[in-house]
């Protein structure tokens, strides 16, 4: 176990990210549920839940917490490609666009990491940005709890 006791939380945190959709397919639809996501949900939810119940719960969580959108918003923040990233910038980008219900295009998927013009872009409307902010708060609160 680590010095601060965080080790037991490593697997559940990884499961949470997996459930929320940490693959490129998660950008296409919240309804695409892969086997590893089902397994992660079954480890962390009601014992004996049916496949349909697990899928329903995964989709409910994805409706509230938009992890793929958060990753994309992070990717367009000032300093995200350098060591000068500030968490406040991420909140600012979200808070500037959510109240007026604005959205923006951002690279979606792992291709966003390369600087080529081949990167796939997606429009993230206010609904996605609200979910991104909810995911950010969830992750921060989880990290504070673990710490």
PDB file of N, CA and C in Angstrom, residues 13-30 37 58-75 87 90 94 106-110 112-113 122 124 127-143:
ATOM      1  N   UNK A  13     -10.856   3.483  -9.433  1.00  0.00           N
ATOM      2  CA  UNK A  13     -10.737   4.699 -10.241  1.00  0.00           C
ATOM      3  C   UNK A  13     -10.533   4.344 -11.710  1.00  0.00           C
ATOM      4  N   UNK A  14      -9.714   3.351 -11.982  1.00  0.00           N
ATOM      5  CA  UNK A  14      -9.526   2.888 -13.369  1.00  0.00           C
ATOM      6  C   UNK A  14     -10.842   2.343 -13.930  1.00  0.00           C
ATOM      7  N   UNK A  15     -11.590   1.617 -13.100  1.00  0.00           N
ATOM      8  CA  UNK A  15     -12.889   1.103 -13.530  1.00  0.00           C
ATOM      9  C   UNK A  15     -13.841   2.247 -13.866  1.00  0.00           C
ATOM     10  N   UNK A  16     -13.830   3.298 -13.056  1.00  0.00           N
ATOM     11  CA  UNK A  16     -14.703   4.448 -13.321  1.00  0.00           C
ATOM     12  C   UNK A  16     -14.404   5.058 -14.684  1.00  0.00           C
ATOM     13  N   UNK A  17     -13.140   5.279 -14.968  1.00  0.00           N
ATOM     14  CA  UNK A  17     -12.752   5.857 -16.265  1.00  0.00           C
ATOM     15  C   UNK A  17     -13.142   4.910 -17.393  1.00  0.00           C
ATOM     16  N   UNK A  18     -12.960   3.617 -17.194  1.00  0.00           N
ATOM     17  CA  UNK A  18     -13.340   2.625 -18.199  1.00  0.00           C
ATOM     18  C   UNK A  18     -14.840   2.670 -18.452  1.00  0.00           C
ATOM     19  N   UNK A  19     -15.629   2.712 -17.394  1.00  0.00           N
ATOM     20  CA  UNK A  19     -17.091   2.742 -17.504  1.00  0.00           C
ATOM     21  C   UNK A  19     -17.553   3.986 -18.257  1.00  0.00           C
ATOM     22  N   UNK A  20     -16.933   5.123 -17.970  1.00  0.00           N
ATOM     23  CA  UNK A  20     -17.348   6.379 -18.605  1.00  0.00           C
ATOM     24  C   UNK A  20     -16.967   6.443 -20.080  1.00  0.00           C
ATOM     25  N   UNK A  21     -16.084   5.564 -20.512  1.00  0.00           N
ATOM     26  CA  UNK A  21     -15.764   5.478 -21.938  1.00  0.00           C
ATOM     27  C   UNK A  21     -14.446   6.111 -22.289  1.00  0.00           C
ATOM     28  N   UNK A  22     -13.384   5.361 -22.147  1.00  0.00           N
ATOM     29  CA  UNK A  22     -12.049   5.886 -22.422  1.00  0.00           C
ATOM     30  C   UNK A  22     -11.501   5.389 -23.752  1.00  0.00           C
ATOM     31  N   UNK A  23     -12.398   5.049 -24.674  1.00  0.00           N
ATOM     32  CA  UNK A  23     -11.972   4.602 -26.001  1.00  0.00           C
ATOM     33  C   UNK A  23     -12.473   5.590 -27.047  1.00  0.00           C
ATOM     34  N   UNK A  24     -11.944   5.481 -28.236  1.00  0.00           N
ATOM     35  CA  UNK A  24     -12.399   6.361 -29.319  1.00  0.00           C
ATOM     36  C   UNK A  24     -13.868   6.129 -29.662  1.00  0.00           C
ATOM     37  N   UNK A  25     -14.362   4.905 -29.456  1.00  0.00           N
ATOM     38  CA  UNK A  25     -15.763   4.609 -29.752  1.00  0.00           C
ATOM     39  C   UNK A  25     -16.701   5.415 -28.853  1.00  0.00           C
ATOM     40  N   UNK A  26     -16.232   5.813 -27.683  1.00  0.00           N
ATOM     41  CA  UNK A  26     -17.065   6.581 -26.751  1.00  0.00           C
ATOM     42  C   UNK A  26     -17.443   7.941 -27.324  1.00  0.00           C
ATOM     43  N   UNK A  27     -16.682   8.447 -28.279  1.00  0.00           N
ATOM     44  CA  UNK A  27     -17.015   9.723 -28.920  1.00  0.00           C
ATOM     45  C   UNK A  27     -18.192   9.569 -29.875  1.00  0.00           C
ATOM     46  N   UNK A  28     -18.386   8.373 -30.382  1.00  0.00           N
ATOM     47  CA  UNK A  28     -19.454   8.144 -31.361  1.00  0.00           C
ATOM     48  C   UNK A  28     -20.822   8.040 -30.710  1.00  0.00           C
ATOM     49  N   UNK A  29     -20.902   7.328 -29.575  1.00  0.00           N
ATOM     50  CA  UNK A  29     -22.199   7.108 -28.946  1.00  0.00           C
ATOM     51  C   UNK A  29     -22.009   6.620 -27.519  1.00  0.00           C
ATOM     52  N   UNK A  30     -22.873   7.088 -26.623  1.00  0.00           N
ATOM     53  CA  UNK A  30     -22.822   6.601 -25.244  1.00  0.00           C
ATOM     54  C   UNK A  30     -23.391   5.194 -25.146  1.00  0.00           C
ATOM     55  N   UNK A  37     -15.917  -2.684 -20.239  1.00  0.00           N
ATOM     56  CA  UNK A  37     -16.752  -1.726 -19.519  1.00  0.00           C
ATOM     57  C   UNK A  37     -17.839  -2.447 -18.719  1.00  0.00           C
ATOM     58  N   UNK A  58     -24.566   2.046 -16.985  1.00  0.00           N
ATOM     59  CA  UNK A  58     -23.442   2.671 -17.689  1.00  0.00           C
ATOM     60  C   UNK A  58     -23.933   3.886 -18.484  1.00  0.00           C
ATOM     61  N   UNK A  59     -25.019   3.724 -19.195  1.00  0.00           N
ATOM     62  CA  UNK A  59     -25.553   4.832 -19.998  1.00  0.00           C
ATOM     63  C   UNK A  59     -26.017   5.973 -19.094  1.00  0.00           C
ATOM     64  N   UNK A  60     -26.640   5.652 -17.963  1.00  0.00           N
ATOM     65  CA  UNK A  60     -27.052   6.698 -17.008  1.00  0.00           C
ATOM     66  C   UNK A  60     -25.848   7.508 -16.551  1.00  0.00           C
ATOM     67  N   UNK A  61     -24.760   6.833 -16.218  1.00  0.00           N
ATOM     68  CA  UNK A  61     -23.558   7.533 -15.778  1.00  0.00           C
ATOM     69  C   UNK A  61     -22.964   8.382 -16.893  1.00  0.00           C
ATOM     70  N   UNK A  62     -22.964   7.855 -18.105  1.00  0.00           N
ATOM     71  CA  UNK A  62     -22.413   8.605 -19.240  1.00  0.00           C
ATOM     72  C   UNK A  62     -23.261   9.824 -19.601  1.00  0.00           C
ATOM     73  N   UNK A  63     -24.552   9.760 -19.316  1.00  0.00           N
ATOM     74  CA  UNK A  63     -25.404  10.930 -19.551  1.00  0.00           C
ATOM     75  C   UNK A  63     -25.040  12.081 -18.615  1.00  0.00           C
ATOM     76  N   UNK A  64     -24.590  11.740 -17.429  1.00  0.00           N
ATOM     77  CA  UNK A  64     -24.243  12.757 -16.429  1.00  0.00           C
ATOM     78  C   UNK A  64     -22.788  13.189 -16.560  1.00  0.00           C
ATOM     79  N   UNK A  65     -21.892  12.224 -16.742  1.00  0.00           N
ATOM     80  CA  UNK A  65     -20.455  12.493 -16.750  1.00  0.00           C
ATOM     81  C   UNK A  65     -19.878  12.193 -18.132  1.00  0.00           C
ATOM     82  N   UNK A  66     -19.531  13.222 -18.873  1.00  0.00           N
ATOM     83  CA  UNK A  66     -19.042  13.062 -20.249  1.00  0.00           C
ATOM     84  C   UNK A  66     -17.510  13.096 -20.261  1.00  0.00           C
ATOM     85  N   UNK A  67     -16.914  11.949 -19.979  1.00  0.00           N
ATOM     86  CA  UNK A  67     -15.462  11.825 -19.944  1.00  0.00           C
ATOM     87  C   UNK A  67     -14.820  12.118 -21.305  1.00  0.00           C
ATOM     88  N   UNK A  68     -15.348  11.590 -22.417  1.00  0.00           N
ATOM     89  CA  UNK A  68     -14.733  11.915 -23.709  1.00  0.00           C
ATOM     90  C   UNK A  68     -14.730  13.422 -24.000  1.00  0.00           C
ATOM     91  N   UNK A  69     -15.812  14.113 -23.674  1.00  0.00           N
ATOM     92  CA  UNK A  69     -15.850  15.566 -23.897  1.00  0.00           C
ATOM     93  C   UNK A  69     -14.819  16.262 -23.025  1.00  0.00           C
ATOM     94  N   UNK A  70     -14.667  15.818 -21.787  1.00  0.00           N
ATOM     95  CA  UNK A  70     -13.682  16.430 -20.901  1.00  0.00           C
ATOM     96  C   UNK A  70     -12.274  16.282 -21.468  1.00  0.00           C
ATOM     97  N   UNK A  71     -11.963  15.104 -21.992  1.00  0.00           N
ATOM     98  CA  UNK A  71     -10.637  14.905 -22.588  1.00  0.00           C
ATOM     99  C   UNK A  71     -10.416  15.857 -23.754  1.00  0.00           C
ATOM    100  N   UNK A  72     -11.444  16.068 -24.566  1.00  0.00           N
ATOM    101  CA  UNK A  72     -11.306  16.963 -25.711  1.00  0.00           C
ATOM    102  C   UNK A  72     -11.174  18.416 -25.280  1.00  0.00           C
ATOM    103  N   UNK A  73     -11.958  18.822 -24.285  1.00  0.00           N
ATOM    104  CA  UNK A  73     -11.863  20.199 -23.795  1.00  0.00           C
ATOM    105  C   UNK A  73     -10.472  20.433 -23.209  1.00  0.00           C
ATOM    106  N   UNK A  74      -9.974  19.473 -22.460  1.00  0.00           N
ATOM    107  CA  UNK A  74      -8.620  19.588 -21.923  1.00  0.00           C
ATOM    108  C   UNK A  74      -7.616  19.810 -23.053  1.00  0.00           C
ATOM    109  N   UNK A  75      -7.809  19.104 -24.160  1.00  0.00           N
ATOM    110  CA  UNK A  75      -6.879  19.185 -25.277  1.00  0.00           C
ATOM    111  C   UNK A  75      -6.799  20.545 -25.948  1.00  0.00           C
ATOM    112  N   UNK A  87      -5.391  24.164 -14.073  1.00  0.00           N
ATOM    113  CA  UNK A  87      -6.747  23.634 -13.920  1.00  0.00           C
ATOM    114  C   UNK A  87      -7.782  24.745 -14.056  1.00  0.00           C
ATOM    115  N   UNK A  90      -9.105  25.197 -17.537  1.00  0.00           N
ATOM    116  CA  UNK A  90     -10.111  24.209 -17.931  1.00  0.00           C
ATOM    117  C   UNK A  90     -11.493  24.637 -17.434  1.00  0.00           C
ATOM    118  N   UNK A  94     -14.883  25.930 -19.801  1.00  0.00           N
ATOM    119  CA  UNK A  94     -16.226  25.381 -19.600  1.00  0.00           C
ATOM    120  C   UNK A  94     -17.205  26.464 -19.147  1.00  0.00           C
ATOM    121  N   UNK A 106     -13.666  20.460 -31.328  1.00  0.00           N
ATOM    122  CA  UNK A 106     -12.394  20.068 -30.726  1.00  0.00           C
ATOM    123  C   UNK A 106     -12.019  18.690 -31.252  1.00  0.00           C
ATOM    124  N   UNK A 107     -10.738  18.401 -31.260  1.00  0.00           N
ATOM    125  CA  UNK A 107     -10.320  17.064 -31.683  1.00  0.00           C
ATOM    126  C   UNK A 107     -10.941  16.007 -30.777  1.00  0.00           C
ATOM    127  N   UNK A 108     -11.374  14.922 -31.382  1.00  0.00           N
ATOM    128  CA  UNK A 108     -12.031  13.842 -30.643  1.00  0.00           C
ATOM    129  C   UNK A 108     -11.289  12.539 -30.890  1.00  0.00           C
ATOM    130  N   UNK A 109     -10.986  11.843 -29.837  1.00  0.00           N
ATOM    131  CA  UNK A 109     -10.318  10.558 -29.967  1.00  0.00           C
ATOM    132  C   UNK A 109      -8.823  10.688 -29.813  1.00  0.00           C
ATOM    133  N   UNK A 110      -8.169   9.573 -29.894  1.00  0.00           N
ATOM    134  CA  UNK A 110      -6.722   9.534 -29.690  1.00  0.00           C
ATOM    135  C   UNK A 110      -5.972  10.310 -30.760  1.00  0.00           C
ATOM    136  N   UNK A 112      -6.353  13.190 -31.559  1.00  0.00           N
ATOM    137  CA  UNK A 112      -6.142  14.567 -31.131  1.00  0.00           C
ATOM    138  C   UNK A 112      -4.715  14.776 -30.626  1.00  0.00           C
ATOM    139  N   UNK A 113      -4.060  13.666 -30.244  1.00  0.00           N
ATOM    140  CA  UNK A 113      -2.719  13.780 -29.705  1.00  0.00           C
ATOM    141  C   UNK A 113      -1.692  14.068 -30.785  1.00  0.00           C
ATOM    142  N   UNK A 122     -15.000  17.024 -33.557  1.00  0.00           N
ATOM    143  CA  UNK A 122     -16.396  16.843 -33.184  1.00  0.00           C
ATOM    144  C   UNK A 122     -16.875  18.153 -32.567  1.00  0.00           C
ATOM    145  N   UNK A 124     -18.833  19.932 -29.747  1.00  0.00           N
ATOM    146  CA  UNK A 124     -19.281  19.686 -28.385  1.00  0.00           C
ATOM    147  C   UNK A 124     -20.223  20.813 -27.998  1.00  0.00           C
ATOM    148  N   UNK A 127     -24.628  20.720 -23.870  1.00  0.00           N
ATOM    149  CA  UNK A 127     -24.962  19.479 -23.146  1.00  0.00           C
ATOM    150  C   UNK A 127     -23.702  18.672 -22.869  1.00  0.00           C
ATOM    151  N   UNK A 128     -22.834  18.551 -23.879  1.00  0.00           N
ATOM    152  CA  UNK A 128     -21.565  17.835 -23.684  1.00  0.00           C
ATOM    153  C   UNK A 128     -20.670  18.575 -22.701  1.00  0.00           C
ATOM    154  N   UNK A 129     -20.670  19.903 -22.779  1.00  0.00           N
ATOM    155  CA  UNK A 129     -19.809  20.679 -21.895  1.00  0.00           C
ATOM    156  C   UNK A 129     -20.269  20.595 -20.441  1.00  0.00           C
ATOM    157  N   UNK A 130     -21.575  20.547 -20.229  1.00  0.00           N
ATOM    158  CA  UNK A 130     -22.096  20.348 -18.867  1.00  0.00           C
ATOM    159  C   UNK A 130     -21.640  18.988 -18.340  1.00  0.00           C
ATOM    160  N   UNK A 131     -21.730  17.968 -19.189  1.00  0.00           N
ATOM    161  CA  UNK A 131     -21.258  16.637 -18.805  1.00  0.00           C
ATOM    162  C   UNK A 131     -19.759  16.610 -18.556  1.00  0.00           C
ATOM    163  N   UNK A 132     -19.006  17.374 -19.348  1.00  0.00           N
ATOM    164  CA  UNK A 132     -17.558  17.457 -19.154  1.00  0.00           C
ATOM    165  C   UNK A 132     -17.239  18.094 -17.807  1.00  0.00           C
ATOM    166  N   UNK A 133     -17.962  19.161 -17.473  1.00  0.00           N
ATOM    167  CA  UNK A 133     -17.725  19.816 -16.185  1.00  0.00           C
ATOM    168  C   UNK A 133     -18.119  18.886 -15.035  1.00  0.00           C
ATOM    169  N   UNK A 134     -19.201  18.164 -15.189  1.00  0.00           N
ATOM    170  CA  UNK A 134     -19.604  17.203 -14.155  1.00  0.00           C
ATOM    171  C   UNK A 134     -18.540  16.119 -13.986  1.00  0.00           C
ATOM    172  N   UNK A 135     -17.975  15.651 -15.097  1.00  0.00           N
ATOM    173  CA  UNK A 135     -16.914  14.645 -15.031  1.00  0.00           C
ATOM    174  C   UNK A 135     -15.671  15.205 -14.348  1.00  0.00           C
ATOM    175  N   UNK A 136     -15.344  16.457 -14.647  1.00  0.00           N
ATOM    176  CA  UNK A 136     -14.193  17.095 -14.018  1.00  0.00           C
ATOM    177  C   UNK A 136     -14.384  17.180 -12.511  1.00  0.00           C
ATOM    178  N   UNK A 137     -15.556  17.610 -12.089  1.00  0.00           N
ATOM    179  CA  UNK A 137     -15.843  17.715 -10.656  1.00  0.00           C
ATOM    180  C   UNK A 137     -15.819  16.330 -10.005  1.00  0.00           C
ATOM    181  N   UNK A 138     -16.399  15.338 -10.683  1.00  0.00           N
ATOM    182  CA  UNK A 138     -16.384  13.973 -10.152  1.00  0.00           C
ATOM    183  C   UNK A 138     -14.956  13.472  -9.962  1.00  0.00           C
ATOM    184  N   UNK A 139     -14.116  13.659 -10.961  1.00  0.00           N
ATOM    185  CA  UNK A 139     -12.732  13.184 -10.881  1.00  0.00           C
ATOM    186  C   UNK A 139     -11.979  13.930  -9.781  1.00  0.00           C
ATOM    187  N   UNK A 140     -12.154  15.239  -9.708  1.00  0.00           N
ATOM    188  CA  UNK A 140     -11.470  16.007  -8.659  1.00  0.00           C
ATOM    189  C   UNK A 140     -11.924  15.589  -7.262  1.00  0.00           C
ATOM    190  N   UNK A 141     -13.230  15.433  -7.081  1.00  0.00           N
ATOM    191  CA  UNK A 141     -13.752  15.016  -5.782  1.00  0.00           C
ATOM    192  C   UNK A 141     -13.263  13.609  -5.428  1.00  0.00           C
ATOM    193  N   UNK A 142     -13.194  12.739  -6.419  1.00  0.00           N
ATOM    194  CA  UNK A 142     -12.685  11.382  -6.177  1.00  0.00           C
ATOM    195  C   UNK A 142     -11.218  11.431  -5.753  1.00  0.00           C
ATOM    196  N   UNK A 143     -10.437  12.245  -6.440  1.00  0.00           N
ATOM    197  CA  UNK A 143      -9.012  12.356  -6.085  1.00  0.00           C
ATOM    198  C   UNK A 143      -8.838  12.965  -4.699  1.00  0.00           C
TER     199      UNK A 143
END
